[in-house]
Short mmCIF file of C-alpha atoms and ligand atoms in Angstrom, two decimals:
data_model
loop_
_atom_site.label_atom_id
_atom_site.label_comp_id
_atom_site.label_asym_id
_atom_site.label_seq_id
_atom_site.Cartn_x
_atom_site.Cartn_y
_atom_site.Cartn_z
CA UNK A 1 37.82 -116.36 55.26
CA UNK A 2 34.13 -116.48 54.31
CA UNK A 3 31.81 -114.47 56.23
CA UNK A 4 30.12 -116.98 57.99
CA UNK A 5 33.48 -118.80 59.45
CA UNK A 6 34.51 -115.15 60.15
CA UNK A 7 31.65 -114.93 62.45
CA UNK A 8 32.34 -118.18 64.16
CA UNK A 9 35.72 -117.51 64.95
CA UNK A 10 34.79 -114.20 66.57
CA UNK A 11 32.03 -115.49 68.74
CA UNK A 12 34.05 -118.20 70.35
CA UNK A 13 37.00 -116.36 70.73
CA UNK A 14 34.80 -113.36 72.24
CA UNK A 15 33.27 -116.31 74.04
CA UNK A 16 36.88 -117.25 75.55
CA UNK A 17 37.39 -114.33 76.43
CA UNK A 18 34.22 -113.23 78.26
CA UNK A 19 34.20 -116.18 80.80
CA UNK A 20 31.92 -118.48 79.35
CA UNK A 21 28.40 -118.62 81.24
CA UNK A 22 24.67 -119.64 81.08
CA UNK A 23 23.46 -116.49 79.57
CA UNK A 24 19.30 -116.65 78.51
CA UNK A 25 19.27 -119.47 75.88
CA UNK A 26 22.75 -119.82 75.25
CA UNK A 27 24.85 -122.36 77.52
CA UNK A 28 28.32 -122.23 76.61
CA UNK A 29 30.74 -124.69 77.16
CA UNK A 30 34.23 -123.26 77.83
CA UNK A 31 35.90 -122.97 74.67
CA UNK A 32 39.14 -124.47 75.42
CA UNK A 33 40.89 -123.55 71.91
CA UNK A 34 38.10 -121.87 69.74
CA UNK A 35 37.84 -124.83 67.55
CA UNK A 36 35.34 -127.49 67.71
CA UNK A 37 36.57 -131.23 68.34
CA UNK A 38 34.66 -134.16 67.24
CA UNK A 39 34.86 -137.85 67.91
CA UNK A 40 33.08 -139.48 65.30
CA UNK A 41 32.53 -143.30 65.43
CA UNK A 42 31.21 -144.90 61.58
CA UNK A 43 29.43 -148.07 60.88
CA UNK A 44 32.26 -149.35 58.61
CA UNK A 45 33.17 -148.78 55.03
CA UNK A 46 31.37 -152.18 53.56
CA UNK A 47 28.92 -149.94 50.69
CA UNK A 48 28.74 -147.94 48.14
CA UNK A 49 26.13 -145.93 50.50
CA UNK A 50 28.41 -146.21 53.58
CA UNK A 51 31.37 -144.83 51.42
CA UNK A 52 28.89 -141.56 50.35
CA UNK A 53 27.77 -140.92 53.83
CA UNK A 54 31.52 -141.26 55.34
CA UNK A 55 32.90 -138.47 52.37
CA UNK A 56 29.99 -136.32 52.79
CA UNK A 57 30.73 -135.92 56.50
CA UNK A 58 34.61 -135.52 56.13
CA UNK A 59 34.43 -133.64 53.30
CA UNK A 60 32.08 -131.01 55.84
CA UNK A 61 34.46 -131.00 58.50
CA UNK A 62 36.85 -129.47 56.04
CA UNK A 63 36.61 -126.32 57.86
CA UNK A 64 39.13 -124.99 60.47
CA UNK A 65 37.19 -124.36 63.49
CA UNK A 66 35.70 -127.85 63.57
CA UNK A 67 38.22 -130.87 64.02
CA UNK A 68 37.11 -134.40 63.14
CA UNK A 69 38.88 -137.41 65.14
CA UNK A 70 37.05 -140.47 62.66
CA UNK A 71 36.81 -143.57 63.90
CA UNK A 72 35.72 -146.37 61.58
CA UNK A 73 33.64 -149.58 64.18
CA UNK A 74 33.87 -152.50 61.42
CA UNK A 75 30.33 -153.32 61.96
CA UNK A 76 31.05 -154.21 65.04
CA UNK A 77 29.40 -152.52 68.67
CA UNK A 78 32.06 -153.43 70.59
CA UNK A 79 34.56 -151.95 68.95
CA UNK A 80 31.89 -148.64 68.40
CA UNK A 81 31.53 -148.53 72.01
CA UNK A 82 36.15 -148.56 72.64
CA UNK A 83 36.04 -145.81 70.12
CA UNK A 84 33.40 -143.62 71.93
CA UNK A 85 35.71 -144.58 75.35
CA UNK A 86 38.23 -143.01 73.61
CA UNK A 87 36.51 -139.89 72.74
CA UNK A 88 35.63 -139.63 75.98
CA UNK A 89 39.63 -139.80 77.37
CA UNK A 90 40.59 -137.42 74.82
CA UNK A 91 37.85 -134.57 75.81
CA UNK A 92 36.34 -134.38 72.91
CA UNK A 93 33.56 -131.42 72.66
CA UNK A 94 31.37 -133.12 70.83
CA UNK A 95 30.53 -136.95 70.01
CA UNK A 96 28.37 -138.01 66.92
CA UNK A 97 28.06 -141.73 65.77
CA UNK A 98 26.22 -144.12 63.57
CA UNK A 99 25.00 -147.23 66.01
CA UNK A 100 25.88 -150.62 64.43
CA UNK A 101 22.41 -151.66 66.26
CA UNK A 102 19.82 -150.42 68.38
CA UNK A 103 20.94 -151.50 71.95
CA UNK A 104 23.78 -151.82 73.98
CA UNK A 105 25.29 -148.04 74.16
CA UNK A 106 23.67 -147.17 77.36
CA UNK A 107 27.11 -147.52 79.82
CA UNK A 108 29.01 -145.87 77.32
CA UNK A 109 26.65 -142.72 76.82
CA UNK A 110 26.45 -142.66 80.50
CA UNK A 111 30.04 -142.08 80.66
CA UNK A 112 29.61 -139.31 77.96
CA UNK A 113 27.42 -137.55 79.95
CA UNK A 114 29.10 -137.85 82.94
CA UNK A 115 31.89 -136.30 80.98
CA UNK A 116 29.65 -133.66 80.02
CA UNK A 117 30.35 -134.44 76.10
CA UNK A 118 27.21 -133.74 74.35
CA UNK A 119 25.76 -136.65 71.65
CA UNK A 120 24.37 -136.65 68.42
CA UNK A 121 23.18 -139.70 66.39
CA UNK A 122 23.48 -139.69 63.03
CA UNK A 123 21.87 -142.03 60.29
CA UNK A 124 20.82 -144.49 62.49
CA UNK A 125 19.40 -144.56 66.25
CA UNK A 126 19.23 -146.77 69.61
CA UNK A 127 16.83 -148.00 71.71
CA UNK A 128 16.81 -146.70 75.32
CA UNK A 129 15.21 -146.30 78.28
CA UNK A 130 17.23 -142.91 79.37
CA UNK A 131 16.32 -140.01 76.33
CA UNK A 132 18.34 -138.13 77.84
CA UNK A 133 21.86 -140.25 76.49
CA UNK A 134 21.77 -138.36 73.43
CA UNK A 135 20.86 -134.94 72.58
CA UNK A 136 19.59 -135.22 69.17
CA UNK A 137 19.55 -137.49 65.99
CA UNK A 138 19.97 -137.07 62.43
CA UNK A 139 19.31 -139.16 59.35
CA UNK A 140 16.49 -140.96 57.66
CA UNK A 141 12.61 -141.62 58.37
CA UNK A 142 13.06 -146.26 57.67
CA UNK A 143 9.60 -146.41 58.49
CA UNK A 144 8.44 -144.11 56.34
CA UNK A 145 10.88 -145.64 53.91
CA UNK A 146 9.54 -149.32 54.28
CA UNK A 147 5.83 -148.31 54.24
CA UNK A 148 6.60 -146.78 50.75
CA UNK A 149 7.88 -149.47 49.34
CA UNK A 150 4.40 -151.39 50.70
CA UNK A 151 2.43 -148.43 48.92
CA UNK A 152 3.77 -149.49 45.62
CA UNK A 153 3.54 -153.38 45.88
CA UNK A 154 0.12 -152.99 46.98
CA UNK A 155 -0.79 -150.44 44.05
CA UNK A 156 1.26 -152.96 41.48
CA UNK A 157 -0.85 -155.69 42.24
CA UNK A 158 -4.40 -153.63 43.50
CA UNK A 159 -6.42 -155.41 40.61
CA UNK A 160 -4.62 -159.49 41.73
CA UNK A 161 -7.01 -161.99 42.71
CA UNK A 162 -4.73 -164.50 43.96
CA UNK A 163 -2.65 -163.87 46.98
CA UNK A 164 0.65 -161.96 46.59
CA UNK A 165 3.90 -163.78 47.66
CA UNK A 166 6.10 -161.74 49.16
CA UNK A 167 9.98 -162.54 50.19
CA UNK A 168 11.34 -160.07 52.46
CA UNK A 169 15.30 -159.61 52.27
CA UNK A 170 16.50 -158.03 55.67
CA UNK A 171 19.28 -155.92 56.73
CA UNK A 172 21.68 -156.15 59.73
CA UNK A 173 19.81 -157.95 62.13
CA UNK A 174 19.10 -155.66 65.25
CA UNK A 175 19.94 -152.49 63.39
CA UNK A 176 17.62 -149.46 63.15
CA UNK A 177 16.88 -149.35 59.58
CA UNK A 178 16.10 -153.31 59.58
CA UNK A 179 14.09 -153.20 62.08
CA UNK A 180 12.18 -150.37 61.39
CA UNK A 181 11.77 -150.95 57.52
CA UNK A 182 10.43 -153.86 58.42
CA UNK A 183 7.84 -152.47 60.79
CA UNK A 184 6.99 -149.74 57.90
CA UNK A 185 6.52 -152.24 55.49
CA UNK A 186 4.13 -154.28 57.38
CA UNK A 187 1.92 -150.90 58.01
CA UNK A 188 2.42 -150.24 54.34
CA UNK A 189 0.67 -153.41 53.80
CA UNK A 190 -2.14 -152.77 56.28
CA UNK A 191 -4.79 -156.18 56.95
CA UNK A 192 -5.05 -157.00 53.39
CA UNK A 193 -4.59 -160.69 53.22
CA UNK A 194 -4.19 -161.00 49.55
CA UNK A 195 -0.23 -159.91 50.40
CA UNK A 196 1.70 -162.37 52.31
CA UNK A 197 5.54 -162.42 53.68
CA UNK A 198 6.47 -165.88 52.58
CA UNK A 199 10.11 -165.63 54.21
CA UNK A 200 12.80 -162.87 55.97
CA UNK A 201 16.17 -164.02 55.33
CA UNK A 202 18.63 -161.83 55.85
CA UNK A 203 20.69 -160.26 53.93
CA UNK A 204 22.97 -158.57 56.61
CA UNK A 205 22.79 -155.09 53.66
CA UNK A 206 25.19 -157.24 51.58
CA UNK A 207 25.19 -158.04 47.69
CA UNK A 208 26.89 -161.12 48.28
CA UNK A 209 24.71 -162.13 51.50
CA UNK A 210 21.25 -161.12 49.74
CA UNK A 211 22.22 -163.23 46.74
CA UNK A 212 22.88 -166.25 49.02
CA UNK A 213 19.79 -165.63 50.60
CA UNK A 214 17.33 -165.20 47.69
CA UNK A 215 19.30 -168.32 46.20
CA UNK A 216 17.87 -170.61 49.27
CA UNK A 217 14.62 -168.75 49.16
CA UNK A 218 14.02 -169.79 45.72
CA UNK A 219 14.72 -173.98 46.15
CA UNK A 220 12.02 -173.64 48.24
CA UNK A 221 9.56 -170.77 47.44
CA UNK A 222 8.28 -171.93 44.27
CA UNK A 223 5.55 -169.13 43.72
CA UNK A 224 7.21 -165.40 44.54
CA UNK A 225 5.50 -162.16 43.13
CA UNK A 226 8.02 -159.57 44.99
CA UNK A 227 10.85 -159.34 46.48
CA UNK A 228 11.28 -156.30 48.71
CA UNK A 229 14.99 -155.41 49.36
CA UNK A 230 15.63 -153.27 52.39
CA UNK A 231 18.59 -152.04 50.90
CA UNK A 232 19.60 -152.03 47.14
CA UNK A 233 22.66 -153.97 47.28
CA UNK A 234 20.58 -156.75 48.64
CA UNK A 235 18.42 -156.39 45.91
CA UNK A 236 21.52 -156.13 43.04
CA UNK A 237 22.45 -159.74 45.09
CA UNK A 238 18.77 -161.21 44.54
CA UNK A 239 18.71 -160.39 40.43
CA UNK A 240 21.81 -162.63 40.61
CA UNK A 241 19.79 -164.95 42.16
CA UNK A 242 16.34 -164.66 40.20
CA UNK A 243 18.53 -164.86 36.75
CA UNK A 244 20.42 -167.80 37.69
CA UNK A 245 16.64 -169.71 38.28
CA UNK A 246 15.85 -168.76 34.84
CA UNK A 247 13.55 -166.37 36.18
CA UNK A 248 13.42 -162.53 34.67
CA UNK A 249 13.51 -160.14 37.80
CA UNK A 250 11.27 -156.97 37.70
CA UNK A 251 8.96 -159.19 35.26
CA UNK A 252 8.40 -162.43 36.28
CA UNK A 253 9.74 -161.49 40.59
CA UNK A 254 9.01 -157.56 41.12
CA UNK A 255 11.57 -156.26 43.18
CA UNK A 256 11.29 -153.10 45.33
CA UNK A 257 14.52 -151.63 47.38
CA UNK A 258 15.75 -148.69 49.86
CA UNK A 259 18.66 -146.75 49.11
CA UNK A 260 18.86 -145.25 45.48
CA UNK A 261 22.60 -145.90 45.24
CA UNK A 262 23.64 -145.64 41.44
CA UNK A 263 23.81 -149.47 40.54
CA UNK A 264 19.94 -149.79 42.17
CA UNK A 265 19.04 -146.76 39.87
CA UNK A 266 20.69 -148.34 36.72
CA UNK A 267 18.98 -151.76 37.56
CA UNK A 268 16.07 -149.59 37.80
CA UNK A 269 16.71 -148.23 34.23
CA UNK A 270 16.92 -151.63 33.15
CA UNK A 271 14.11 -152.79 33.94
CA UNK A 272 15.29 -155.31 36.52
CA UNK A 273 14.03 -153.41 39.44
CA UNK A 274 10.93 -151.60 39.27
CA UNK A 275 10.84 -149.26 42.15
CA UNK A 276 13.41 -147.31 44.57
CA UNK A 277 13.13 -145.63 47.74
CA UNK A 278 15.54 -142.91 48.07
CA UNK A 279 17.94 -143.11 51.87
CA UNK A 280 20.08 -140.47 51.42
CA UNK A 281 23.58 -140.74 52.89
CA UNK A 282 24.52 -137.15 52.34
CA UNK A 283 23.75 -135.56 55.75
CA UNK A 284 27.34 -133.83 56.14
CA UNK A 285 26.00 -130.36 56.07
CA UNK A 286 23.43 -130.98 58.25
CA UNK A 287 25.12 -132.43 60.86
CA UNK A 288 28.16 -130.20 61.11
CA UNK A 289 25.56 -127.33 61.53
CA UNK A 290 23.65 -129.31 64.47
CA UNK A 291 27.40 -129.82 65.91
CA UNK A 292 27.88 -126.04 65.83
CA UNK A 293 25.10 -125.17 67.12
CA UNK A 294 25.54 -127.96 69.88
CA UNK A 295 28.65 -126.70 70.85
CA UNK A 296 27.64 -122.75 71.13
CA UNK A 297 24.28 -124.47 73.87
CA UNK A 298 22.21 -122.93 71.27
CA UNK A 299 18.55 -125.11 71.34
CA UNK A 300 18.91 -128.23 68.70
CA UNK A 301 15.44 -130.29 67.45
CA UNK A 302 15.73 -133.29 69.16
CA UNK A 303 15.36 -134.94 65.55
CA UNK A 304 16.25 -133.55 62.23
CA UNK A 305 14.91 -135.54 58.94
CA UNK A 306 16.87 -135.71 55.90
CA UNK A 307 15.20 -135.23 52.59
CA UNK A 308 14.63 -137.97 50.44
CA UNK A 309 12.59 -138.79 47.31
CA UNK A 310 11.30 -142.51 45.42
CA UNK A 311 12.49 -143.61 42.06
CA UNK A 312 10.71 -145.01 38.85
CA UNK A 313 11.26 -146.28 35.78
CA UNK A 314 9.36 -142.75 34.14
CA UNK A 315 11.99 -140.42 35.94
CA UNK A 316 15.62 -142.39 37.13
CA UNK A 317 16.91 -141.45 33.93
CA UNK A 318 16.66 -137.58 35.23
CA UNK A 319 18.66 -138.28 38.20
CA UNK A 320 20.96 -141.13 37.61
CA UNK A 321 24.18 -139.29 35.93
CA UNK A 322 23.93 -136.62 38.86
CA UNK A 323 24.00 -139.84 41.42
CA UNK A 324 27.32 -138.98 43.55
CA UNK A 325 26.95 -142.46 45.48
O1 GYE B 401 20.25 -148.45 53.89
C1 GYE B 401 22.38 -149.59 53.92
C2 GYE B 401 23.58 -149.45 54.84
O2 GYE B 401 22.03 -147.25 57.88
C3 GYE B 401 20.40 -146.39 56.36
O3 GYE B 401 23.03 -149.03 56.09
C4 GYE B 401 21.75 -147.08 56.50
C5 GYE B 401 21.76 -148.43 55.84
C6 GYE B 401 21.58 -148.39 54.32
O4 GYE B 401 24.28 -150.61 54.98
O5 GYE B 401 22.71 -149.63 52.57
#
């Protein structure tokens, strides 16, 4: 047994043993068996990206002090909030969760904490008025994420001296990382009214559903520039789309998307995108330290960033064989 494990079997057994107490920084919860167990509640399983951030986390708890109950919500809150209920009857030690959308967790995370069950967010976040449901969160900047992709439509077209129409493809409609790419974007774009937002369907973070929407966007929207994707399988949906109006994507449309899965990075290769913003799924690590460290009372950052990159035609080809989602 590596060191490391070594070390956290000892301290929670020596833990166990000593009568657990607040002691300076460190307030321990009883350890009831030595081992950690988590209730983890997932989006669904509907992406390539979803898939890569589900295996990254199992494939973490693959150690034997840390037991993962995995719950999967079908993109659906209600069933998200049963499975956190559940947790909560079980006794879990530790509940971490992806929110379908931004509101309607409050009740339930009251429960948790009434239970005493610490939570963590992970990849996405919710909207509330009590800071004090959840004890820290995990995952990407989507701000920062949609203001990039604003960067680089405003630098692509810097020199135009007509306006700029833009159609905006959205994600899950309430979710985190639609509503906040969306708010990034617009700051991306700042008060220059060369660049307009012609239309926001949404896409709902589907290839099928962006390609539906992109195809009623363009019987009426005669004049596009861009397209910015907030996720890349919307975007692989809207080059369905573009192509099928005669119309060469990442020529005669730019497009611009948020993920960096490996079909947006080929796309990108081909030409048919022209710029990616990396969200990277892979946060397994990360979060079963946080857990650990949750679960020993030891002080966690109320927010922990993952690190991400952009992609362009000049350097995808020096990333896209070692793409593992
Ligand atoms: O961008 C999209 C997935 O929550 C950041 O959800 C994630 C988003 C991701 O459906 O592809």
């Amino acid at each position: 047994m590596p060191v490391r494990r070594r070390l956290l079997v000892c301290l929670l057994t020596a833990l166990a043993l000593a009568g657990c107490g607040q002691d300076g920084n460190v307030q321990v919860r009883p350890a009831r068996t030595g081992q950690i167990t988590v209730g983890f509640s997932q989006i669904g399983e509907s992406s390539r990206w979803r898939a890569a951030n589900t295996k990254s986390i199992k494939n973490s708890f693959g150690i034997e002090n840390v037991r993962l109950i995995f719950a999967v919500a079908g993109l659906s809150r209600d069933k998200q909030v049963a499975d956190i209920q559940r947790f909560i009857h079980d006794k879990v030690d530790v509940i971490a969760f992806s929110p379908v959308v931004e509101t309607g967790y409050d009740d339930v995370l009251r429960q948790a904490k009434a239970a005493g069950i610490p939570v963590i967010l992970t990849d996405r976040v919710i909207k509330t008025a009590d800071p004090g449901l959840y004890l820290s969160s995990i995952g990407s900047n989507f701000t920062a994420e949609g203001s990039s992709a604003a960067v680089w439509v405003k630098g692509e077209f810097r020199n135009s001296q007509k306006p700029v129409n833009i159609v905006e493809l959205e994600g899950t409609a309430g979710s985190a990382p639609a509503v906040q790419r969306k708010a990034g974007f617009r700051e991306g774009l700042g008060d220059d009214e060369r660049f307009r937002i012609v239309a926001t369907p949404n896409g709902n973070f589907s290839r099928s559903e962006g390609e539906a929407a992109m195809k009623t966007v363009l019987k009426t929207q005669h004049d596009i520039d861009v397209v910015f994707a907030q996720n890349d399988d919307m975007g692989i949906g809207a080059l369905t789309a573009i192509q099928a109006a005669g119309k060469r994507p990442g020529k005669d449309i730019k497009v611009v998307t948020i993920d960096a899965i490996h079909d947006g990075l080929t796309a990108l290769a081909e030409g048919k995108i022209n710029y990616v913003v990396e969200c990277n799924p892979l946060i397994g690590p990360q979060l079963v330290a946080l857990i650990k460290d949750v679960y020993l009372g030891i002080r966690v950052p109320r927010r922990v960033d993952t690190d991400e990159t952009v992609f362009f035609p000049e350097n995808v080809r020096d990333y896209i064989n070692d793409r593992e989602y």
